[in-house]
Coordinates of N, CA, C and O in Angstrom, one line a residue:
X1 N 0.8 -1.2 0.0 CA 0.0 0.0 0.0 C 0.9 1.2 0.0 O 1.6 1.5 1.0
X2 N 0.8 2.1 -1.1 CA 1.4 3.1 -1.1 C 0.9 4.6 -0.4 O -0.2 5.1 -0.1
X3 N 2.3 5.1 -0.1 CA 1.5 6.7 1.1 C 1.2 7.3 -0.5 O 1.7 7.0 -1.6
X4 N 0.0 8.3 0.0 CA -0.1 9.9 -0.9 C 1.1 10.1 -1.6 O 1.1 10.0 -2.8
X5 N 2.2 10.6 -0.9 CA 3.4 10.7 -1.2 C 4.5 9.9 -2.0 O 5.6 10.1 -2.5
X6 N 3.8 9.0 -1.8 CA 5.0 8.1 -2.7 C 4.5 7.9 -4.3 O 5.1 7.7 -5.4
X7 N 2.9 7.8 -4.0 CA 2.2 8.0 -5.2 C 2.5 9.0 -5.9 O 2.8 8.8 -7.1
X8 N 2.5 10.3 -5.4 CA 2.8 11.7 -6.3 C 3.9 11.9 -6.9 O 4.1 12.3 -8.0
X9 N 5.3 11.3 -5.7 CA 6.7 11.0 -6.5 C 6.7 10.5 -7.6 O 7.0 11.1 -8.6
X10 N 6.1 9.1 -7.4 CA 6.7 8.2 -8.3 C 6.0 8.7 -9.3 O 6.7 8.8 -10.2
X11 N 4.3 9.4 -9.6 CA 3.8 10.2 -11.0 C 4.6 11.1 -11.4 O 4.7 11.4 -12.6
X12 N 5.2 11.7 -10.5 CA 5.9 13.5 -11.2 C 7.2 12.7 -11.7 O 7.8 13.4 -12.6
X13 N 7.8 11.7 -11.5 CA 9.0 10.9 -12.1 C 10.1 12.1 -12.3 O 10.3 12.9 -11.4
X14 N 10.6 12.0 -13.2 CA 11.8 12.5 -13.6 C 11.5 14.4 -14.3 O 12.1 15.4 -14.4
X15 N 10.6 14.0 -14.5 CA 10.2 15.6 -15.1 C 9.7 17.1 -14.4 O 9.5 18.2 -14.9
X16 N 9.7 16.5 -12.6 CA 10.1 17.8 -12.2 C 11.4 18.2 -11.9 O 11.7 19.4 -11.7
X17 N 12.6 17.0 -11.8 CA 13.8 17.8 -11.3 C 13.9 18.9 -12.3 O 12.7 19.1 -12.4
X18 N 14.3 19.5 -12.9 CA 13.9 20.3 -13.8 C 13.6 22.0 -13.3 O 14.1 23.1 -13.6
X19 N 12.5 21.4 -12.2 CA 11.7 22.3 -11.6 C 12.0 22.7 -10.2 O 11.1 23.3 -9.4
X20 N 13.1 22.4 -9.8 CA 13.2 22.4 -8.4 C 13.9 23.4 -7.6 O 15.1 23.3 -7.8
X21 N 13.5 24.2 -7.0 CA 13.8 25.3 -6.3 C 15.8 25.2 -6.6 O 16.5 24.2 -6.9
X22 N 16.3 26.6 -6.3 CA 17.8 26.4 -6.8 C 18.3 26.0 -5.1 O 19.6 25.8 -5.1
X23 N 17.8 25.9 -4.1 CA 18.3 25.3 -2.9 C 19.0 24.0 -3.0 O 20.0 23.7 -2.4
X24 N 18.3 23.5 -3.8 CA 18.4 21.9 -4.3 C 19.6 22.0 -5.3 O 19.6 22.7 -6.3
X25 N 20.8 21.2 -4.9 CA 21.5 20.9 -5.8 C 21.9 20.1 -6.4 O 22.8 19.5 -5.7
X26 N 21.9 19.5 -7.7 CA 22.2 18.3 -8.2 C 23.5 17.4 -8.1 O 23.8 16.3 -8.4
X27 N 24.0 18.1 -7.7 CA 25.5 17.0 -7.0 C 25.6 16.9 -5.8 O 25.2 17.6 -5.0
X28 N 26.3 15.9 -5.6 CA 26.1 15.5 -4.1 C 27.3 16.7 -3.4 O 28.5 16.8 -3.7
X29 N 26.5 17.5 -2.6 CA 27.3 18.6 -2.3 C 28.3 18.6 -0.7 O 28.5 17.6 0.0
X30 N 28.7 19.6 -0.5 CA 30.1 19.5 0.8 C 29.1 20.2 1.6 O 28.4 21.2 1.4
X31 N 29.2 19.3 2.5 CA 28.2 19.8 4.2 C 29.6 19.9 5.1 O 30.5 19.1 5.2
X32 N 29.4 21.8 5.9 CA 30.5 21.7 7.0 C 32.1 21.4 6.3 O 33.0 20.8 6.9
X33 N 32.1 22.2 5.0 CA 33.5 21.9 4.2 C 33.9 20.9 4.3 O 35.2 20.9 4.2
X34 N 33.3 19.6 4.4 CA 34.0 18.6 3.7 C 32.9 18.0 2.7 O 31.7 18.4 2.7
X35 N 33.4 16.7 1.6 CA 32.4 16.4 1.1 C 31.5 15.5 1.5 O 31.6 15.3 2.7
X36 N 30.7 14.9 1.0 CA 29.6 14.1 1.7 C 30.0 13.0 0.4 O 30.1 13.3 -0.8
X37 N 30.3 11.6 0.9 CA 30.5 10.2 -0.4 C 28.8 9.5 -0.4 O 28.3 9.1 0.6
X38 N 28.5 9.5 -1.3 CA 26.8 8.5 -1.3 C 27.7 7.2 -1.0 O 27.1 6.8 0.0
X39 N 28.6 6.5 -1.2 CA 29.2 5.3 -0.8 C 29.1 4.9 0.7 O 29.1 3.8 1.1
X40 N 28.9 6.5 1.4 CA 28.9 6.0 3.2 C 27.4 6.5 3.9 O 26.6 7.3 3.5
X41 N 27.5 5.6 5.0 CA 26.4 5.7 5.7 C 26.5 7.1 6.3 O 27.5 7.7 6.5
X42 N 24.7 7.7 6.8 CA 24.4 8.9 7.1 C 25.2 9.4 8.6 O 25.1 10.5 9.1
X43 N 26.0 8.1 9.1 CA 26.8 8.4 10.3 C 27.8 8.9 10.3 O 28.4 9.8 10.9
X44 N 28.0 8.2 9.1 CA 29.8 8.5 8.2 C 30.0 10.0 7.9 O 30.8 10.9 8.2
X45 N 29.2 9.8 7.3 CA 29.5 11.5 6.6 C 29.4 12.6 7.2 O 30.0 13.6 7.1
X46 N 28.0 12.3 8.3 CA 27.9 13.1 9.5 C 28.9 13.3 10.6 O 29.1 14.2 11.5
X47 N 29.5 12.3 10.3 CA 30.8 12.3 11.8 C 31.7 13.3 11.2 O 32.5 13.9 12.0
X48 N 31.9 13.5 10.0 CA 33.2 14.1 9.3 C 32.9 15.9 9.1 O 33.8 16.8 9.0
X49 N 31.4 16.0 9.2 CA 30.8 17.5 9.0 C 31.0 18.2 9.8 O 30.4 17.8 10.7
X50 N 31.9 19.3 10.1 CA 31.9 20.1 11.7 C 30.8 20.9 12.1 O 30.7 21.5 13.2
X51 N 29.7 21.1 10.9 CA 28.3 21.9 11.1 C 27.5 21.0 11.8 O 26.5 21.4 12.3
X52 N 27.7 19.3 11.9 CA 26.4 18.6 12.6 C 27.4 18.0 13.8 O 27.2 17.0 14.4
X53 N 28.4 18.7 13.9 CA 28.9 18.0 15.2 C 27.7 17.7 16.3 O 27.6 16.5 16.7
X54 N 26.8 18.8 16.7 CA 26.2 18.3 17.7 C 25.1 17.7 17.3 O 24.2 17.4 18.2
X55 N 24.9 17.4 16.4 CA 23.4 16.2 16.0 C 24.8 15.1 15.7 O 24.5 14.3 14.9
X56 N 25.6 15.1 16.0 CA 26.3 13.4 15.9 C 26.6 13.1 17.7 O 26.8 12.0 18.3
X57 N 26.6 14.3 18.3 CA 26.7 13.9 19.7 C 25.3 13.6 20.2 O 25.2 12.8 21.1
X58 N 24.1 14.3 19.7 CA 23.1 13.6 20.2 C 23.0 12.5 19.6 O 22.6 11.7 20.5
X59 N 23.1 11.7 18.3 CA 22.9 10.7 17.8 C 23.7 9.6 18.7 O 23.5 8.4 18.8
X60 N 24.6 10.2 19.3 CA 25.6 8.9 20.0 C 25.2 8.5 21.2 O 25.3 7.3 21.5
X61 N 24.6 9.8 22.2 CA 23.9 9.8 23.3 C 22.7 9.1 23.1 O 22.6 7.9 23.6
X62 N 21.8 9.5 22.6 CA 20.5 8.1 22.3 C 20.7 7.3 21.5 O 19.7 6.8 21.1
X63 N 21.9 6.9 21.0 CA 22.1 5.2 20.8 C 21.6 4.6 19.4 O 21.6 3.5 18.9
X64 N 21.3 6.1 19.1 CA 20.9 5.4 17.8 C 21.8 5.5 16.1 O 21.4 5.5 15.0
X65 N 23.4 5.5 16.9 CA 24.5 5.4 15.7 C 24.1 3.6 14.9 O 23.9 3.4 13.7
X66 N 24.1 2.7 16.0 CA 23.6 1.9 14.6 C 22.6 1.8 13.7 O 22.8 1.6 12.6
X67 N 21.2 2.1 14.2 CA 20.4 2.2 13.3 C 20.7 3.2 12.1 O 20.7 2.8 11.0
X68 N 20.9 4.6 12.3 CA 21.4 5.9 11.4 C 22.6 5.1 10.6 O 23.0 5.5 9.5
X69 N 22.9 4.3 11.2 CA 24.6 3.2 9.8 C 24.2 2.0 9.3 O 24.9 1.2 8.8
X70 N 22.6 1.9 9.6 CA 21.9 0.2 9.5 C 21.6 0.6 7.4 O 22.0 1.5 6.6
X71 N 20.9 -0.3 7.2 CA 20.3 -0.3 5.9 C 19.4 0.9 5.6 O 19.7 1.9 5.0
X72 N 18.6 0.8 5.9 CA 17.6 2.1 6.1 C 16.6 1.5 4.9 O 16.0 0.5 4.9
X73 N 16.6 2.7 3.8 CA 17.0 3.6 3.3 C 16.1 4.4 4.8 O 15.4 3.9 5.7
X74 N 16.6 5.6 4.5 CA 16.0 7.0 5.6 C 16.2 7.9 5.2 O 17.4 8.1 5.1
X75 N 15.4 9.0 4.8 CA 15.3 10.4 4.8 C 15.7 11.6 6.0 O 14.8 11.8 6.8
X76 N 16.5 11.9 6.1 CA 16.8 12.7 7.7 C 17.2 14.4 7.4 O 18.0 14.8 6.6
X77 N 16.6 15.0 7.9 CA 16.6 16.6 8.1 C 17.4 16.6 9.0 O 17.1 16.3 10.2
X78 N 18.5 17.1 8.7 CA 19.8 17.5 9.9 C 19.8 19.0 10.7 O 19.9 20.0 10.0
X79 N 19.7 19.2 11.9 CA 19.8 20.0 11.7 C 21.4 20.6 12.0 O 22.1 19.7 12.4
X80 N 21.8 21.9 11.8 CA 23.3 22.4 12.0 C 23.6 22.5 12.8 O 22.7 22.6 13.6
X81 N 25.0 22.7 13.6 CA 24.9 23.0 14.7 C 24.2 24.3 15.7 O 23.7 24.4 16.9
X82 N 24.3 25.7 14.2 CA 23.3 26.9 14.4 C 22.2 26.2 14.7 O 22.2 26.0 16.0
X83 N 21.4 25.6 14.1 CA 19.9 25.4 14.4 C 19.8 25.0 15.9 O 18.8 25.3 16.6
X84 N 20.9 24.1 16.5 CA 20.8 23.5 17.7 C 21.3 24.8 18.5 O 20.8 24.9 19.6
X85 N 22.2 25.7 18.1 CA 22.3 26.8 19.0 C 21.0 28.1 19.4 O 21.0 29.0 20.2
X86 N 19.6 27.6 18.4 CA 18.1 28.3 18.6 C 17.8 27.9 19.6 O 17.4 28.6 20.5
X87 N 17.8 27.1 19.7 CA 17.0 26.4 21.0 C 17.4 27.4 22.7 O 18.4 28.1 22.7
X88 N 16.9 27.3 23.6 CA 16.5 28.0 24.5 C 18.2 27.5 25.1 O 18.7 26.5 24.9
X89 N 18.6 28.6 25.9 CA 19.9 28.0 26.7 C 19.8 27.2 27.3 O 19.2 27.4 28.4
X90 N 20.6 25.8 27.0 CA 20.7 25.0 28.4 C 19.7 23.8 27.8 O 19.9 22.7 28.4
X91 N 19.1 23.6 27.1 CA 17.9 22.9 26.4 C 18.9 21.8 25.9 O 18.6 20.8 26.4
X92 N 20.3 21.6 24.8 CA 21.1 20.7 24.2 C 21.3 19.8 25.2 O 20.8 18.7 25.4
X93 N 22.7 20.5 26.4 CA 23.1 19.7 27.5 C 21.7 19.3 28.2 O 21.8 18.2 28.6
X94 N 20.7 19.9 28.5 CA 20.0 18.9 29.4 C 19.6 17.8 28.4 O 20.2 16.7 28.7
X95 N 18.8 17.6 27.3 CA 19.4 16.8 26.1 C 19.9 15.4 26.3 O 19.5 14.2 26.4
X96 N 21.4 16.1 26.2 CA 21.7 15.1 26.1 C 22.4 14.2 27.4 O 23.1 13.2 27.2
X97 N 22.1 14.7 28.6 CA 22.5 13.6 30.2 C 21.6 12.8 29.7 O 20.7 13.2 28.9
X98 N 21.9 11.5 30.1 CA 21.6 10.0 30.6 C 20.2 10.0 30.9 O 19.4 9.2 30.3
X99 N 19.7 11.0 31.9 CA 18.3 10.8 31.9 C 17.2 11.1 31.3 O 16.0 10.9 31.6
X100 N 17.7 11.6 30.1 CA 16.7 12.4 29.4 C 16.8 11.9 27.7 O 16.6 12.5 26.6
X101 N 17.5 10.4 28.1 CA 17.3 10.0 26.5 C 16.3 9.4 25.8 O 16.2 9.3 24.6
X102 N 15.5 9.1 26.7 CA 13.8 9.1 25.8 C 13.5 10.5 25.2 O 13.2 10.5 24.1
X103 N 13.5 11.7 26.0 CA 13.6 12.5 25.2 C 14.2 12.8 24.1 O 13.6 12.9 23.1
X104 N 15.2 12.9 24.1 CA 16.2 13.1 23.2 C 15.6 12.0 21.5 O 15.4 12.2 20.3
X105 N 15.5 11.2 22.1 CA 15.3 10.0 21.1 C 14.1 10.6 20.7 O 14.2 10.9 19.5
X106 N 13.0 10.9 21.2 CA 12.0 11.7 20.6 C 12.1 12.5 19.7 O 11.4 12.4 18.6
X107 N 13.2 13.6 20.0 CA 13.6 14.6 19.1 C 14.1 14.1 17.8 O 13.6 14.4 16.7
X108 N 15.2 13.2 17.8 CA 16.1 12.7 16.4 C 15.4 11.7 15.6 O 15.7 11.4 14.5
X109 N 14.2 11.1 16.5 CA 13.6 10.6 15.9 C 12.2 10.9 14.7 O 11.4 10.4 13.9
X110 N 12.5 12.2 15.4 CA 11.1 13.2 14.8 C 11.7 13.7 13.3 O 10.9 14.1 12.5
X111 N 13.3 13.6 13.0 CA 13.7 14.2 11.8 C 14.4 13.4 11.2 O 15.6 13.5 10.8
X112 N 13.4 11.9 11.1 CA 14.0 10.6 10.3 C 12.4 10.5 9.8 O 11.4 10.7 10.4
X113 N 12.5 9.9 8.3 CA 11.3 9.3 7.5 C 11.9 8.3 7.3 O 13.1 8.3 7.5
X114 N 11.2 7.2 6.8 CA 11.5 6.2 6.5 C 11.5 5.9 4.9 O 10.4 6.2 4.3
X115 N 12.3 5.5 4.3 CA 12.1 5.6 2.3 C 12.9 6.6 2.2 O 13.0 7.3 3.2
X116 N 13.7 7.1 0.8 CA 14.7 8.0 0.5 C 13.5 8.8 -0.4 O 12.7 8.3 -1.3
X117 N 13.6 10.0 0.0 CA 12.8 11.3 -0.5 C 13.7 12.2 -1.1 O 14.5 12.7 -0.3
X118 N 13.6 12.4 -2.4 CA 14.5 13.9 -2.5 C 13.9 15.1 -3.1 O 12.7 15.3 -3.4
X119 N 14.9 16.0 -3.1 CA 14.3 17.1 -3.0 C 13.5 17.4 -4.0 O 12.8 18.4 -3.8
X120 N 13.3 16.7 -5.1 CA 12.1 16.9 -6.7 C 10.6 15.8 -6.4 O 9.6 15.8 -7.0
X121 N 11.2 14.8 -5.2 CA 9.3 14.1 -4.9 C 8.9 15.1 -3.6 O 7.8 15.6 -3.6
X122 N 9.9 15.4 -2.5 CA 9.5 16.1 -1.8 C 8.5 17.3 -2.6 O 7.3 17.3 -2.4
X123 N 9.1 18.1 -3.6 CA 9.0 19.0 -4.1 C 7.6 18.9 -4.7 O 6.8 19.7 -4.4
X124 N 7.3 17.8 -5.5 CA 6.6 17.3 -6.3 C 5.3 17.1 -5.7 O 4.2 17.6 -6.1
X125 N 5.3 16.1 -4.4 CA 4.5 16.3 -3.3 C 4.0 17.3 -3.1 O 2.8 17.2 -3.3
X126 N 4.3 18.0 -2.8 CA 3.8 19.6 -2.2 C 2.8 20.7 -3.0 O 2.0 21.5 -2.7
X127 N 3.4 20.1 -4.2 CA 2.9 21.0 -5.8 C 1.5 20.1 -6.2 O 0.4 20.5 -6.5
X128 N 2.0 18.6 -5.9 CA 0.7 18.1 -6.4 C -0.4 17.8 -5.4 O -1.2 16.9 -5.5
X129 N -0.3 18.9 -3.9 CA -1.3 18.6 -2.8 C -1.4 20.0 -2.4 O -1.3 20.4 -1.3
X130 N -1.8 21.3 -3.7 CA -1.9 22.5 -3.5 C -0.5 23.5 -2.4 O -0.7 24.4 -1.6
X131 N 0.5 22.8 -2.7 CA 1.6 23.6 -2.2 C 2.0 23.1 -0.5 O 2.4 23.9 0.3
X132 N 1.8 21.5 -0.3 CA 2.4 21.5 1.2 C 1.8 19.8 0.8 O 0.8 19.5 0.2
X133 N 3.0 18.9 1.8 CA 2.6 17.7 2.1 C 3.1 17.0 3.3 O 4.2 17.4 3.8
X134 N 2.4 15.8 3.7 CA 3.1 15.3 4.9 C 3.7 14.1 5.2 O 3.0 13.1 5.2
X135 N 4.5 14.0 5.4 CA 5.2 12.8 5.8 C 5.2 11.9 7.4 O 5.3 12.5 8.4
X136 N 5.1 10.5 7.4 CA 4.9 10.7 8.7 C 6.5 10.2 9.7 O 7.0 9.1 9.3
X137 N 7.1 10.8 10.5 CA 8.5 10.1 11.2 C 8.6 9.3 11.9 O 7.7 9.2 12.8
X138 N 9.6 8.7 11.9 CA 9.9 7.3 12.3 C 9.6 7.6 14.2 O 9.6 6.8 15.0
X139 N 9.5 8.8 14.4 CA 8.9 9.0 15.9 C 7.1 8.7 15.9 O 6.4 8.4 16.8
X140 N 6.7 9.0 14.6 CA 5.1 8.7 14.8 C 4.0 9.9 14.0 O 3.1 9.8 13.2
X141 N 4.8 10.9 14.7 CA 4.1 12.2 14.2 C 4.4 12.5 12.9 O 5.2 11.8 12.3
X142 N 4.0 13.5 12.4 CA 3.9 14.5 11.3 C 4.7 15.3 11.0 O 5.1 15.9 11.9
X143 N 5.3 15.5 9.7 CA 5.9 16.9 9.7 C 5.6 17.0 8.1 O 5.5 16.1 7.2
X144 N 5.4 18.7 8.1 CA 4.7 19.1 6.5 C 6.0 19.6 6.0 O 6.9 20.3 6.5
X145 N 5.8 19.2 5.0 CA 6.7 20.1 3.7 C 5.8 20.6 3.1 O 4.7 20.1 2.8
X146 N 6.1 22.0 2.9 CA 5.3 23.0 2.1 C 6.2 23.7 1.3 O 7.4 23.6 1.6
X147 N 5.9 24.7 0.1 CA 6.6 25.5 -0.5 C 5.8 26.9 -0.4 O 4.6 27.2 -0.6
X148 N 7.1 27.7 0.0 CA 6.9 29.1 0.3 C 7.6 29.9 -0.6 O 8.6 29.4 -1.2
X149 N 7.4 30.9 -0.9 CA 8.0 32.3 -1.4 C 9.6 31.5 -1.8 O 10.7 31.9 -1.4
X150 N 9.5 30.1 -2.8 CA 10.6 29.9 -3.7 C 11.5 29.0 -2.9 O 12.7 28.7 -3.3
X151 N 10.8 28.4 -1.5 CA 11.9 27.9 -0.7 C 11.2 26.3 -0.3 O 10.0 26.0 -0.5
X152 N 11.5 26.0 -0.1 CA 10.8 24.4 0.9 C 11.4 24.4 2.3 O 12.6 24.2 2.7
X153 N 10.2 24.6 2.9 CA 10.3 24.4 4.1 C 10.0 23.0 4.9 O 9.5 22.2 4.2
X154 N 10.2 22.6 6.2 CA 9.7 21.7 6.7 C 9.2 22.1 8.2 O 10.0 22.3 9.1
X155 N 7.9 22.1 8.4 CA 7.3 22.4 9.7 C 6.9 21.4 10.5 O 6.8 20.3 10.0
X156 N 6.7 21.5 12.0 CA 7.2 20.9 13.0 C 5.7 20.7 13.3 O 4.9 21.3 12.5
X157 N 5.2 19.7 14.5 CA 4.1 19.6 14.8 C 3.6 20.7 15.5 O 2.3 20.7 15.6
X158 N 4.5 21.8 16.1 CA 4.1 22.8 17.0 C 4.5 24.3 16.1 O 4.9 25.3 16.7
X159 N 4.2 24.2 15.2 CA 4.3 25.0 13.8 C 5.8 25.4 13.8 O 5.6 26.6 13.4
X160 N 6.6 25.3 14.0 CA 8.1 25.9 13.8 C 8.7 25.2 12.2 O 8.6 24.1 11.6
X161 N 9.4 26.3 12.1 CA 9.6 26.2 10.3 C 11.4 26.0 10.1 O 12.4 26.6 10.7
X162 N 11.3 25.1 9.1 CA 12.8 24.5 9.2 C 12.7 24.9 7.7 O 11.7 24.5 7.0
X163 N 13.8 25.7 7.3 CA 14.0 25.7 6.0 C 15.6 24.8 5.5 O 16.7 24.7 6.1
X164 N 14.9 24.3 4.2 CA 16.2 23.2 3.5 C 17.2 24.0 2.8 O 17.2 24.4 1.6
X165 N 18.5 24.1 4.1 CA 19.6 24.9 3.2 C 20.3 24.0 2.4 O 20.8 24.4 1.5
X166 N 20.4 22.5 2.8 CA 21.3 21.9 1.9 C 20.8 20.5 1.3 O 21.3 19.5 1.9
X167 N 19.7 20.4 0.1 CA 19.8 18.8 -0.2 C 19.8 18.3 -0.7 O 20.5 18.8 -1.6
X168 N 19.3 16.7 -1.0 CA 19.9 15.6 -1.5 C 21.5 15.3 -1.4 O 22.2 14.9 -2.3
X169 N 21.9 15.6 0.1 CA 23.0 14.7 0.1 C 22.9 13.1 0.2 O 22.7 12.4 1.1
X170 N 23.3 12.9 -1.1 CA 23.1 11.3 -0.9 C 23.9 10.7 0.4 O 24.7 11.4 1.0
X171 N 23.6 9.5 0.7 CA 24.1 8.0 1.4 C 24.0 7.0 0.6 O 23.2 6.9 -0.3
X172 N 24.9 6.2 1.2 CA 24.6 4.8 1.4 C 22.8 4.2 1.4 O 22.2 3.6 0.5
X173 N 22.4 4.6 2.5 CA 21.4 4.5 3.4 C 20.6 5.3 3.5 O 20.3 5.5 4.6
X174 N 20.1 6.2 2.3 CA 19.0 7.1 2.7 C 20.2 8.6 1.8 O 21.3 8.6 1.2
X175 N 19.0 9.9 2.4 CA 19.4 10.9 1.7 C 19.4 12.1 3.3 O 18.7 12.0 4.3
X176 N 20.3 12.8 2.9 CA 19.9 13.8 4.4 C 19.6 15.1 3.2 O 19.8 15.1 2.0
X177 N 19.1 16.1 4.3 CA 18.7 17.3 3.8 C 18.9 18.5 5.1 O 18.0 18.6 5.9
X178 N 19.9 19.2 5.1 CA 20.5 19.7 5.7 C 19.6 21.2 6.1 O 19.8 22.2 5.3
X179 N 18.7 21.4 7.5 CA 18.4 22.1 8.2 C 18.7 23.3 8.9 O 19.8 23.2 9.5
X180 N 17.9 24.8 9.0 CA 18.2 25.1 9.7 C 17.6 25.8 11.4 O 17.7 26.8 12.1
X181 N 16.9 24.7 11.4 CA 16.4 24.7 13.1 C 15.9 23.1 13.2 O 15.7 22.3 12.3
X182 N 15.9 22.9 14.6 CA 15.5 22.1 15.0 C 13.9 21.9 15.3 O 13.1 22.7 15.8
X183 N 13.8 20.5 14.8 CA 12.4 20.4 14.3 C 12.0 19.4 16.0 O 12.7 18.6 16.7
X184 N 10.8 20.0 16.2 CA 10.3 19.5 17.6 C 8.8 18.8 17.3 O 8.0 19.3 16.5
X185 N 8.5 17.8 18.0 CA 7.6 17.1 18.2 C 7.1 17.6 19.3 O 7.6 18.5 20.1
X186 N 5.3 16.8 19.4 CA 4.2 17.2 20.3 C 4.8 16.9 21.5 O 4.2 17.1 22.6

């Protein structure tokens, strides 16, 4: 059984890349001045980026470096380390102590889809559901991609807006698309 979304991908096929905002770049591009290899897993390349250092320290804290290096495929909205410096002071480090890794896992888990999305079905999606579509994350909840004033955003369950500065970095295992806030669940 196919989602909405995979339906609209797989119709819009190859004929919207074409069409896709200039955010989107066609080569697998350098996250945090280094490059990103589609050969390695979303851990690999993340570990090497100095812009997601702290989304690789929370990924290590909730435990979920093997799964993020497992098969996947997985769609993941990264956010930067700026995006993680929005958040309220003091909000990261409580985070990430020992006691608060169900939380935490809540969070990283809220900016994982499951299936590799890139940025021309995301795209595609959104165009063919009057300008916004939803995905649902491997945490449970929702998050919308919508297109705005030339950009694709991704919004949060508690309406907070994450715009895609950097995607289709391929993996191994899925595609990231490189954020700039952290996206929060109910």
């Amino acid at each position: 059984m196919r989602t909405q979304i995979q339906r609209l991908a797989i119709a819009a096929g190859i004929a919207v890349a074409c069409a896709v905002p200039t955010a989107f770049a066609a080569d697998n591009p350098m996250v945090g001045g280094v490059p990103m290899y589609a050969n390695k897993t979303i851990v690999e390349n993340a570990s090497t980026a100095k812009d997601l250092s702290t989304l690789v320290a929370a990924v290590k804290a909730a435990g979920l470096v093997e799964t993020l290096s497992g098969k996947g495929p997985f769609t993941v909205f990264a956010p930067t380390n700026q995006a993680f410096e929005k958040l309220p002071a003091g909000t990261v480090d409580t985070l990430l102590k020992p006691e608060n890794k169900a939380k935490l896992t809540k969070v990283l888990t809220y900016h994982v889809v499951s299936g590799t999305y890139t940025a021309a079905q995301l795209t595609a999606a959104a165009r063919g559901n009057g300008g916004s579509s939803t995905l649902k994350t491997v945490q449970g909840e929702p998050l919308t991609v919508k297109l705005q004033d030339g950009k694709v955003w991704v919004i949060d369950a508690k309406g907070g807006k994450a715009s895609v500065a950097t995607a289709d970095v391929k993996q191994s295992n899925g595609v990231v698309h490189v954020v700039d806030t952290v996206l929060m669940p109910k």
